[in-house]
Coordinates of C-alpha atoms and ligand atoms in Angstrom, one line a residue:
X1005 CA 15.3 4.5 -43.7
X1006 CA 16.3 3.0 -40.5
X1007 CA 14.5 -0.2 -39.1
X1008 CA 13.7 -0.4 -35.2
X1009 CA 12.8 -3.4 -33.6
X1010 CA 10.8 -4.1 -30.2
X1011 CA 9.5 -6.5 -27.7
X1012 CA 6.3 -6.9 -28.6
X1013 CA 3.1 -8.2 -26.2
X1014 CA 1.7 -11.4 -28.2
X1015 CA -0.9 -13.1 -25.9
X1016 CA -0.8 -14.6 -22.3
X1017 CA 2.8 -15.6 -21.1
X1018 CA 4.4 -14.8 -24.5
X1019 CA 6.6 -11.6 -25.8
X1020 CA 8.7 -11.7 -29.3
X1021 CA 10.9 -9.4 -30.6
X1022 CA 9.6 -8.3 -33.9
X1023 CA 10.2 -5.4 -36.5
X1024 CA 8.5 -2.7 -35.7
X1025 CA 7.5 0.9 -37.0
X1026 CA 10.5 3.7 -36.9
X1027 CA 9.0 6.5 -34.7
X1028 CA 7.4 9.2 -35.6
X1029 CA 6.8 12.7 -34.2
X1030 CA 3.6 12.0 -33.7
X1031 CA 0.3 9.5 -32.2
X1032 CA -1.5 8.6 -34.5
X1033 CA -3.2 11.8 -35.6
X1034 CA -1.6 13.9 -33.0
X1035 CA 1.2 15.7 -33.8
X1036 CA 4.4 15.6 -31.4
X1037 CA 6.6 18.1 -32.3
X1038 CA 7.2 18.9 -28.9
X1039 CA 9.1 15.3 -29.0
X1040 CA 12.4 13.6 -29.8
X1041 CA 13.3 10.8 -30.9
X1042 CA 15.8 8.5 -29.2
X1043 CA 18.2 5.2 -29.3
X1044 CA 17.5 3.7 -27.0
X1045 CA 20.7 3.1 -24.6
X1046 CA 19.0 0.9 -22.1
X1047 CA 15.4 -0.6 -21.1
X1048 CA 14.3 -2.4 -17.9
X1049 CA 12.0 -5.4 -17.5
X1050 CA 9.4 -4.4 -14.9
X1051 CA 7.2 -6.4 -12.5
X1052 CA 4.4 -4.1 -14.1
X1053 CA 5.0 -5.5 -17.6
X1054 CA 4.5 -8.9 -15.8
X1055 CA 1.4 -8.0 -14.7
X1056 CA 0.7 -8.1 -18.2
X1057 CA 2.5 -10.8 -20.1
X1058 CA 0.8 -12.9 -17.2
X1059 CA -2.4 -12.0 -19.1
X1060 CA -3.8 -10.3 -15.9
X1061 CA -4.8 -7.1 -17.5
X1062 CA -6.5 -5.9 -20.6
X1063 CA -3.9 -5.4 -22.7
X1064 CA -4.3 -6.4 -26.6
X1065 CA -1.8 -8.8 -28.3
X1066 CA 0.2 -6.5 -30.6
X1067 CA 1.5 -4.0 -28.4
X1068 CA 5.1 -2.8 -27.9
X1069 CA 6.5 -3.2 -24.2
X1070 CA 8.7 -1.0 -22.0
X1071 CA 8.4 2.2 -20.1
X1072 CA 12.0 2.3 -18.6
X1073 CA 14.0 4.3 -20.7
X1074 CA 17.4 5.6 -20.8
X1075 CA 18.3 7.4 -24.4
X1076 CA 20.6 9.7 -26.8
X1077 CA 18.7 12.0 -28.4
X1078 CA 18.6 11.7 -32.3
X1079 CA 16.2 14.1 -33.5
X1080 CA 14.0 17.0 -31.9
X1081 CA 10.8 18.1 -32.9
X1082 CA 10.4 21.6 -34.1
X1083 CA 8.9 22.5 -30.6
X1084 CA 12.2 21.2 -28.2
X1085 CA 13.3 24.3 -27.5
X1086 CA 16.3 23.4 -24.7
X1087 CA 17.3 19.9 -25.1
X1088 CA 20.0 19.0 -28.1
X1089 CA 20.7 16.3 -30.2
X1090 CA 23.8 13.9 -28.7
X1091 CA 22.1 14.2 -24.7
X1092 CA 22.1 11.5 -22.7
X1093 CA 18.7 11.5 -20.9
X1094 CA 16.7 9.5 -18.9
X1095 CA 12.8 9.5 -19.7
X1096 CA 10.4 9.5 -16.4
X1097 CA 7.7 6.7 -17.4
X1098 CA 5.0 8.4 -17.1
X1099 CA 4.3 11.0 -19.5
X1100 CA 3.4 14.1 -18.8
X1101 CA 2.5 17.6 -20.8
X1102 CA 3.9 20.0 -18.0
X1103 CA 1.0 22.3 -18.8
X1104 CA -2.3 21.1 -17.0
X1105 CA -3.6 21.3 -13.2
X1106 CA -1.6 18.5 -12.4
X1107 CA 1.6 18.9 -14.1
X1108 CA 2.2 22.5 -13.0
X1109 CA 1.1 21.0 -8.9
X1110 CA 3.9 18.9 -9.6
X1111 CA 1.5 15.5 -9.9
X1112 CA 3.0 14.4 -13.2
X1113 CA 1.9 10.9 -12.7
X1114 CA -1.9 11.8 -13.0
X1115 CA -1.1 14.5 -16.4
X1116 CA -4.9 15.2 -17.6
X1117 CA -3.6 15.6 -20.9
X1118 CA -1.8 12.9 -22.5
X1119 CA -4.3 9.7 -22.3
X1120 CA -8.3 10.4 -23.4
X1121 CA -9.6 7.5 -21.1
X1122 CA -8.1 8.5 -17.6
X1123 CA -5.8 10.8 -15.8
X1124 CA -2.1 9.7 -16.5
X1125 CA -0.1 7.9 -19.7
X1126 CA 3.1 5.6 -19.9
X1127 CA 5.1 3.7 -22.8
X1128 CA 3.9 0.9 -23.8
X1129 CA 1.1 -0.1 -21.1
X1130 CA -2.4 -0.8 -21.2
X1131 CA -4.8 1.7 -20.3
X1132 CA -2.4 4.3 -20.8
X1133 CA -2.7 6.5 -23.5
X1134 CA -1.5 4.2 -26.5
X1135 CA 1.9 5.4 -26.5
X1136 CA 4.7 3.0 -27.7
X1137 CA 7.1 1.4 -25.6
X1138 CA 10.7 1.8 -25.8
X1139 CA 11.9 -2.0 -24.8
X1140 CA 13.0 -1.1 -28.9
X1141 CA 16.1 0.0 -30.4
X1142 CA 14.1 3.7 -31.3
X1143 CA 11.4 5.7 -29.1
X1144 CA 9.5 9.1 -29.6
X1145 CA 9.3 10.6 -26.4
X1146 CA 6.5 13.7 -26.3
X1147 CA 7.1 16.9 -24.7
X1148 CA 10.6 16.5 -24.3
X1149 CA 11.4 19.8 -22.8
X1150 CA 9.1 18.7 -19.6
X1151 CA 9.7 15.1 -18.9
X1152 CA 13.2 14.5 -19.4
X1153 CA 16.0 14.4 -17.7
X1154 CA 19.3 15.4 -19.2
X1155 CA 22.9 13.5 -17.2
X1156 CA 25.1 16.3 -17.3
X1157 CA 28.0 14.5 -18.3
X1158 CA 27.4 12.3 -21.3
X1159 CA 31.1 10.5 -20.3
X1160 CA 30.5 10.1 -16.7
X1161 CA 27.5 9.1 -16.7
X1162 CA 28.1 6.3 -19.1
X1163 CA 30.4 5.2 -16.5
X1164 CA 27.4 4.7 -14.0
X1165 CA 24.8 3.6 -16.6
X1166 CA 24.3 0.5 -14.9
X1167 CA 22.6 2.4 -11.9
X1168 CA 21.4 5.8 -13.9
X1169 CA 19.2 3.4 -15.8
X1170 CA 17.1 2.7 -12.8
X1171 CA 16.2 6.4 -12.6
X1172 CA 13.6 6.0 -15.1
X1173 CA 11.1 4.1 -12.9
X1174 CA 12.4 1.5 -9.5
X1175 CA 14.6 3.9 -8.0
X1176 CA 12.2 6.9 -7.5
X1177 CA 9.2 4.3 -7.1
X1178 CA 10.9 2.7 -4.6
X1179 CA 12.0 6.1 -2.5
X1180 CA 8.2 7.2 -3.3
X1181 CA 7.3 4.7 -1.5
X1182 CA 9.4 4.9 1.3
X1183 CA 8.8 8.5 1.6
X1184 CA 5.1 8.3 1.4
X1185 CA 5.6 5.6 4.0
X1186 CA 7.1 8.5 6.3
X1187 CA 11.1 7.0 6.5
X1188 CA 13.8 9.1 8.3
X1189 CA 16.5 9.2 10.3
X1190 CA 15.8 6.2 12.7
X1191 CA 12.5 4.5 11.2
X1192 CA 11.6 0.9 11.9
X1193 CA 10.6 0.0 8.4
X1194 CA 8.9 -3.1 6.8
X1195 CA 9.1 -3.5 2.8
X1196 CA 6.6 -5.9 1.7
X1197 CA 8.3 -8.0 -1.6
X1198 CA 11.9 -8.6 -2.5
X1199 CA 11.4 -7.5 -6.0
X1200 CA 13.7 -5.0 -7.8
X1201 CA 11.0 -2.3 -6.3
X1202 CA 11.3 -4.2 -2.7
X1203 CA 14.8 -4.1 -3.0
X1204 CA 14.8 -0.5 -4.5
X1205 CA 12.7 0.9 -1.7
X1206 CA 14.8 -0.7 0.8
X1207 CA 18.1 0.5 -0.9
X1208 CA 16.1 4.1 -0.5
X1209 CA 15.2 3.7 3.2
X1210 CA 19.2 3.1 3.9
X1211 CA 19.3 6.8 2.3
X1212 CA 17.2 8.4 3.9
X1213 CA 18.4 6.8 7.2
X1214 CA 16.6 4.3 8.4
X1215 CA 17.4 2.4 11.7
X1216 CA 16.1 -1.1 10.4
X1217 CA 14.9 -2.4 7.2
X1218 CA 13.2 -5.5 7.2
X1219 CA 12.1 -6.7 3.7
X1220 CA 9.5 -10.2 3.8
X1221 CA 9.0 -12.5 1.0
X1222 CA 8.6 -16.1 -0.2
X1223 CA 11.6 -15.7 -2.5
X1224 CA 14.6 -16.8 -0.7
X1225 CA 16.9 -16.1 -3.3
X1226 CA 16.2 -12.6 -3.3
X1227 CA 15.5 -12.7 0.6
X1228 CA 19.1 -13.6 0.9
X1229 CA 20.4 -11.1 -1.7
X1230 CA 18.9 -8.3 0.2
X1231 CA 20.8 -9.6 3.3
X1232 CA 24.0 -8.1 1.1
X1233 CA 23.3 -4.8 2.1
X1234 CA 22.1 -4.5 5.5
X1235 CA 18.4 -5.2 5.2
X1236 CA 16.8 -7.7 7.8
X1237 CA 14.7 -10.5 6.2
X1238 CA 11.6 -12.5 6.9
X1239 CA 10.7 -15.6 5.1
X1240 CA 6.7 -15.7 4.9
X1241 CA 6.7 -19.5 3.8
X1242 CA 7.8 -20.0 7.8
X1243 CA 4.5 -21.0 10.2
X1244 CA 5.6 -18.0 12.6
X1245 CA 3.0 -15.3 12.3
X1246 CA 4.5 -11.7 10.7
X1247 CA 3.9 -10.0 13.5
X1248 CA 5.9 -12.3 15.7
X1249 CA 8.9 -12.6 13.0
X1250 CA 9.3 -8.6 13.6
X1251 CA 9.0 -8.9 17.3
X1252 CA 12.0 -11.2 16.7
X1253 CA 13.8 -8.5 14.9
X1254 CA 12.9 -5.2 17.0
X1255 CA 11.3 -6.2 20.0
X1256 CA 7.5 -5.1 19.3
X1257 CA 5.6 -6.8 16.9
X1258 CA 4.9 -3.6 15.0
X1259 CA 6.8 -1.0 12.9
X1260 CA 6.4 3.0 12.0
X1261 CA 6.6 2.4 8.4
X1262 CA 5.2 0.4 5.7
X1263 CA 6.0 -0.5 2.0
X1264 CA 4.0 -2.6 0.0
X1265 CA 6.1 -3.2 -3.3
X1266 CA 3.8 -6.5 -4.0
X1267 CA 0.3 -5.0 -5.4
X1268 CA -2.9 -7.1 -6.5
X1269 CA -0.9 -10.5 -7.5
X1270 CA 0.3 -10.8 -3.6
X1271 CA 0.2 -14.6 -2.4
X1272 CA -0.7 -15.8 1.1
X1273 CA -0.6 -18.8 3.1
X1274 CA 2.4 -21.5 3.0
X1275 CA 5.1 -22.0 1.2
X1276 CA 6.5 -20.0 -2.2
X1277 CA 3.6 -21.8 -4.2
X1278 CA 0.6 -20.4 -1.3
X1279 CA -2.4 -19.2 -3.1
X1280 CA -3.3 -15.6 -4.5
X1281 CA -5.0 -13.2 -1.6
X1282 CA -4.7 -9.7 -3.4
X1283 CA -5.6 -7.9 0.3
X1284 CA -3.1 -9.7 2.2
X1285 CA -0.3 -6.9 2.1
X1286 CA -2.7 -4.4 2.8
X1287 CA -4.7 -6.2 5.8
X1288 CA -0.6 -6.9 6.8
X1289 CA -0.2 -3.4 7.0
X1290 CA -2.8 -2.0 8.7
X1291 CA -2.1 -4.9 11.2
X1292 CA 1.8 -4.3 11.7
X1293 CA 1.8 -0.7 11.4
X1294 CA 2.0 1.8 14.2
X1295 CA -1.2 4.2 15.1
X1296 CA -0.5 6.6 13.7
X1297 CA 2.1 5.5 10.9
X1298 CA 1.8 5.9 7.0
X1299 CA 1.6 3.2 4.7
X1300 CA 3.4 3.4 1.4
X1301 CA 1.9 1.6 -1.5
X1302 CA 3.4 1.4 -4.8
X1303 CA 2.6 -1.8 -5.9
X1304 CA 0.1 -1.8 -8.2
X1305 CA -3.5 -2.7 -7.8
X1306 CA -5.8 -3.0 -11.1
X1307 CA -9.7 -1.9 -12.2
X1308 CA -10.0 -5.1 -14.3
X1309 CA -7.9 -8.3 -13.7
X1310 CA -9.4 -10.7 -16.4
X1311 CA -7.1 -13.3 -14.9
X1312 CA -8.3 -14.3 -10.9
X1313 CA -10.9 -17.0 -9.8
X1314 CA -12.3 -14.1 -7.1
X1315 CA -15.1 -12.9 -8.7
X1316 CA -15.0 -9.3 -6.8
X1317 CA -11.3 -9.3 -7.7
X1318 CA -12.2 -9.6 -11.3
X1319 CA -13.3 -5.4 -11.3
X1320 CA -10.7 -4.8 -8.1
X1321 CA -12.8 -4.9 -5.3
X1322 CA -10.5 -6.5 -2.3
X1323 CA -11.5 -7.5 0.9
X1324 CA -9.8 -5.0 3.1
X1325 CA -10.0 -4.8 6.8
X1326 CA -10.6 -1.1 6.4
X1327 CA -11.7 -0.1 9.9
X1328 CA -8.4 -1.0 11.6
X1329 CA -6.6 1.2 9.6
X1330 CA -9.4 4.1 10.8
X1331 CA -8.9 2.8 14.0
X1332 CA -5.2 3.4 14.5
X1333 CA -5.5 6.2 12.1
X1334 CA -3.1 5.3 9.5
X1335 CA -2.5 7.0 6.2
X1336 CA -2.5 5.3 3.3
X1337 CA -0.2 6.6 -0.6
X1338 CA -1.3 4.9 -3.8
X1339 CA -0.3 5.2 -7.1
X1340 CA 2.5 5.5 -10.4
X1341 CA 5.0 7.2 -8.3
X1342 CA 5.4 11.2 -10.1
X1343 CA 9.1 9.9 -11.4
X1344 CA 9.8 13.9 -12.2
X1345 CA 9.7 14.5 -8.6
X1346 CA 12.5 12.9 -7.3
X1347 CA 14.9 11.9 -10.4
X1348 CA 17.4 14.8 -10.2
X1349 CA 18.0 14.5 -6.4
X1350 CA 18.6 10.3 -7.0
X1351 CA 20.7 11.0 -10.0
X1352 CA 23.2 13.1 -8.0
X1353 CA 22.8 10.3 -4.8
X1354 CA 24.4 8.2 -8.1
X1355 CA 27.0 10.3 -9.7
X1356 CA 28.3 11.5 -6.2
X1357 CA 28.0 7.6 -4.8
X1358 CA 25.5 7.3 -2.3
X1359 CA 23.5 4.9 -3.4
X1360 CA 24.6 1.5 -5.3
X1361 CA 21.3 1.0 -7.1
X1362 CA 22.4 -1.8 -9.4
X1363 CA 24.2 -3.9 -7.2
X1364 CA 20.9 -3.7 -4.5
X1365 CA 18.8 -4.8 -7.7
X1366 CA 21.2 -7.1 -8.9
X1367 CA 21.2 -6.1 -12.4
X1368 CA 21.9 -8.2 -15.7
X1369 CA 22.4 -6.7 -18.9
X1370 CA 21.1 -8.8 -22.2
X1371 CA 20.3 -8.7 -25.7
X1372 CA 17.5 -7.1 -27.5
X1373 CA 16.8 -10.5 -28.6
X1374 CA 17.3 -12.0 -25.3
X1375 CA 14.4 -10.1 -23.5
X1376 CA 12.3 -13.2 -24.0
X1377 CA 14.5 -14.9 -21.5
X1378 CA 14.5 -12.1 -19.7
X1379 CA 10.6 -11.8 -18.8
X1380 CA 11.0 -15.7 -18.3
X1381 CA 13.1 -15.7 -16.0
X1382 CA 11.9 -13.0 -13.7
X1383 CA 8.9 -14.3 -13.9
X1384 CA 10.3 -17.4 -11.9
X1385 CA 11.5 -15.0 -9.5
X1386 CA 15.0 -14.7 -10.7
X1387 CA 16.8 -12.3 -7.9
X1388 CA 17.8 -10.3 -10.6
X1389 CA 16.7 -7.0 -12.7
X1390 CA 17.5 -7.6 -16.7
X1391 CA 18.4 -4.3 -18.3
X1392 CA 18.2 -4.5 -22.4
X1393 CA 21.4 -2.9 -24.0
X1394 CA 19.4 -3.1 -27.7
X1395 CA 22.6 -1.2 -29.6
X1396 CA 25.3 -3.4 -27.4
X1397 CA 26.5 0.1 -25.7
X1398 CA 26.7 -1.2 -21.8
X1399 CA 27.9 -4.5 -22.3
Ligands
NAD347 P1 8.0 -8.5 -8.8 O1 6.9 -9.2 -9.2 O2 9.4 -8.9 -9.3 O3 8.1 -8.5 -7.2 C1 7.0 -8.8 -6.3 C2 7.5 -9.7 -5.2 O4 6.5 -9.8 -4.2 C3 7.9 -11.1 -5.6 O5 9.2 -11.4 -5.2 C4 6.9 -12.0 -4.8 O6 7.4 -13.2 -4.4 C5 6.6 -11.1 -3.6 N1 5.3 -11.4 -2.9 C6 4.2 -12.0 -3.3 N2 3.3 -12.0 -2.3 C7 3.9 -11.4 -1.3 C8 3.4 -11.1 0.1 N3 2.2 -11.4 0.5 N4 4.3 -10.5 0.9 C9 5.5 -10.1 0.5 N5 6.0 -10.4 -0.8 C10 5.2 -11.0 -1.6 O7 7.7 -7.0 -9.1 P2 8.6 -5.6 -9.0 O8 9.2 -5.3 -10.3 O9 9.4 -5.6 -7.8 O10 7.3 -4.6 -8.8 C11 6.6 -4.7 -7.6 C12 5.2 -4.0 -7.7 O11 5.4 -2.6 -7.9 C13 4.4 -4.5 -8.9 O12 3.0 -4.5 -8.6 C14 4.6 -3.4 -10.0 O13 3.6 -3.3 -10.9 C15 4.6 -2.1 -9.1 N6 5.2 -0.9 -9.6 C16 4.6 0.2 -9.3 C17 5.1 1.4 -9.7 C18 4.4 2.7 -9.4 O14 4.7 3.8 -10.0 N7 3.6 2.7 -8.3 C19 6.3 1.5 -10.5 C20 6.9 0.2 -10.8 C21 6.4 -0.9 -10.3
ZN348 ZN1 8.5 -0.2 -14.4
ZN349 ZN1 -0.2 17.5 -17.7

């Protein structure tokens, strides 16, 4: 029997790597033998997880972390009609059946089908669906057939693993976002957060053609990493106004397109250390966008945060400045980005070398048992995206 380990949720700021079950073709009492199980090739810290290792959701001590995933198929279910043993695949987070409503509209993000308590399911999160994460040596994935995404070349795209493994969440969130934000050929765009999604989202507006990319945030470290490939930068810890730090980019204090890669933990104020408004970036963009411009929002905003002072906060209820966005008629994208909808097209931008995906995150590569180290240090606001290697295979 083999053993399978995993990073595993254990309380407010604290992850461990423990033993953990060997998957099974199935949830609990439902059966999966429209699944496969995989070993697991590679695994991504997100800022999402964060969001919960920083105790600011509801999710219970106990569970297994990680819903980017990058795999070799091991075993199929009875079910998996078209994808083999020995693929190399990478696994959309969210999960999705590919037979309701939603699925067949091509909204895989919001599947009615695969979590009993609301539309939409993920590895390893709270809130959606129970199903384990795969920040683990092994990982059942359901409904194989329909969610994942086989590299054509097993060889090659070893070769590029280091930037196919952002394929399974940052890169399509991030080009979501810019394309829900409206990007083309010669946008004036502004990327709120220097994050890996930030940086992702920026690395996507350069792809789809963008004229300027300006990315803000306290970080300087990852402010000045952006700077490495083409991206305009604004420090928000300086006393000049954000409208008046893009007038001193582009001339007008205002831009067609807005990302906000930040989501309900956003900070405001002075200085890397100023206090949490969870409205700002959205109050930012109605203020700095065009009439008339779309506003991007993939950073995550919460039902429950268990973990803020602002009582209305607590249940998500923000402060937002709502009539200035009716006024100038923006429109507004929230949301998981629908992975499905995008991964192909960004995996060939990869294998055909358009985009450098892991060099505009800044990737590291560590150690199952490392990943403690690794949440640590992004939390701190390392300028850096850790990537788990849990069989040695990358590094
Ligand atoms: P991260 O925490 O590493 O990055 C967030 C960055 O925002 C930090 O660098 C922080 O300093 C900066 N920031 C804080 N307040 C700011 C402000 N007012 N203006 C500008 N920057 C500010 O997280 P990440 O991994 O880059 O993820 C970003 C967000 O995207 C998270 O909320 C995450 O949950 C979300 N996300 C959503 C999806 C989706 O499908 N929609 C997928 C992945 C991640
Ligand atoms: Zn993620
Ligand atoms: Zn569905």
């Amino acid at each position: 029997m083999c053993t399978n380990h995993g990073v595993t949720y254990m309380g407010q700021g604290k992850v461990e790597v423990l033993e953990i079950n060997y998957p099974k073709l199935a949830l609990g009492d439902r059966k999966c033998e429209h699944g496969v199980i995989l070993k697991v090739v590679s695994t991504n810290i997100c800022g999402s997880d964060q969001h919960m290792v920083r105790g600011r959701t509801t999710a219970p001590a106990g569970m297994v972390l990680g819903h980017e995933i990058t795999g070799m198929v091991i075993e199929c279910g009875q079910d998996v009609e078209f994808i083999k043993k020995g693929d190399l695949v990478s696994v959309p987070f969210n999960i999705a059946c590919g037979r309701c409503q939603n699925c067949k509209q091509g909204l895989t993000a919001i599947c009615l089908n695969v979590n009993p308590d609301r539309p939409g399911a993920a590895y390893g999160y709270v809130d959606m669906g129970g199903w384990i994460g795969g920040q683990s040596e092994y990982v059942m994935v359901p409904y194989a057939d329909f969610n994942l995404l086989k590299f054509p070349d097993r060889d090659r795209a070893m070769e590029k693993i280091k930037d196919l493994t952002m394929l399974s969440d940052i890169l399509p969130t991030g080009f979501h976002g810019a394309v829900t934000a409206g990007v083309t050929v010669g946008s004036i765009v502004y990327i709120a957060g220097a994050g890996p999604v930030g940086l992702a989202c920026a690395a996507s507006c350069h792809l789809l053609g963008a004229a300027v990319v300006i990315i803000g945030d306290f970080n300087e470290a990852r402010l000045s990493h952006a700077r490495t490939f083409g991206c305009e930068t604004i420090n928000l810890g300086s006393d000049i106004p954000l409208e008046e730090q893009i007038a001193m980019i582009v001339g007008i204090p205002e831009v067609d397109c807005f990302v906000d890669c930040v989501g309900f933990e956003a900070k405001g104020g002075h200085g890397a250390q100023g206090e949490e408004k969870p409205a700002i970036v959205l109050n930012q963009a109605m203020a700095v966008t065009k009439a008339g411009g779309q506003i991007g929002i993939p950073g995550l905003y919460v039902t429950e945060d268990p973990g803020t002072s602002d009582k209305a906060a607590k249940h998500g209820n923000l402060k937002i400045r709502f009539g200035l966005g009716w006024a100038k008629s923006h429109s507004f994208h929230t949301g998981q980005c629908p992975v499905m909808k995008y991964h192909r097209q960004l995996m060939n931008a990869i294998l055909y070398d358009k985009i450098d995906i892991a060099k505009a995150v800044n990737i590291e590569v560590i150690s199952l048992q490392d990943a403690p180290r690794g949440y640590a240090e992004f939390d701190k606001g390392a300028a850096k995206k850790f990537v788990i290697d849990p069989h040695g295979l990358i590094r």
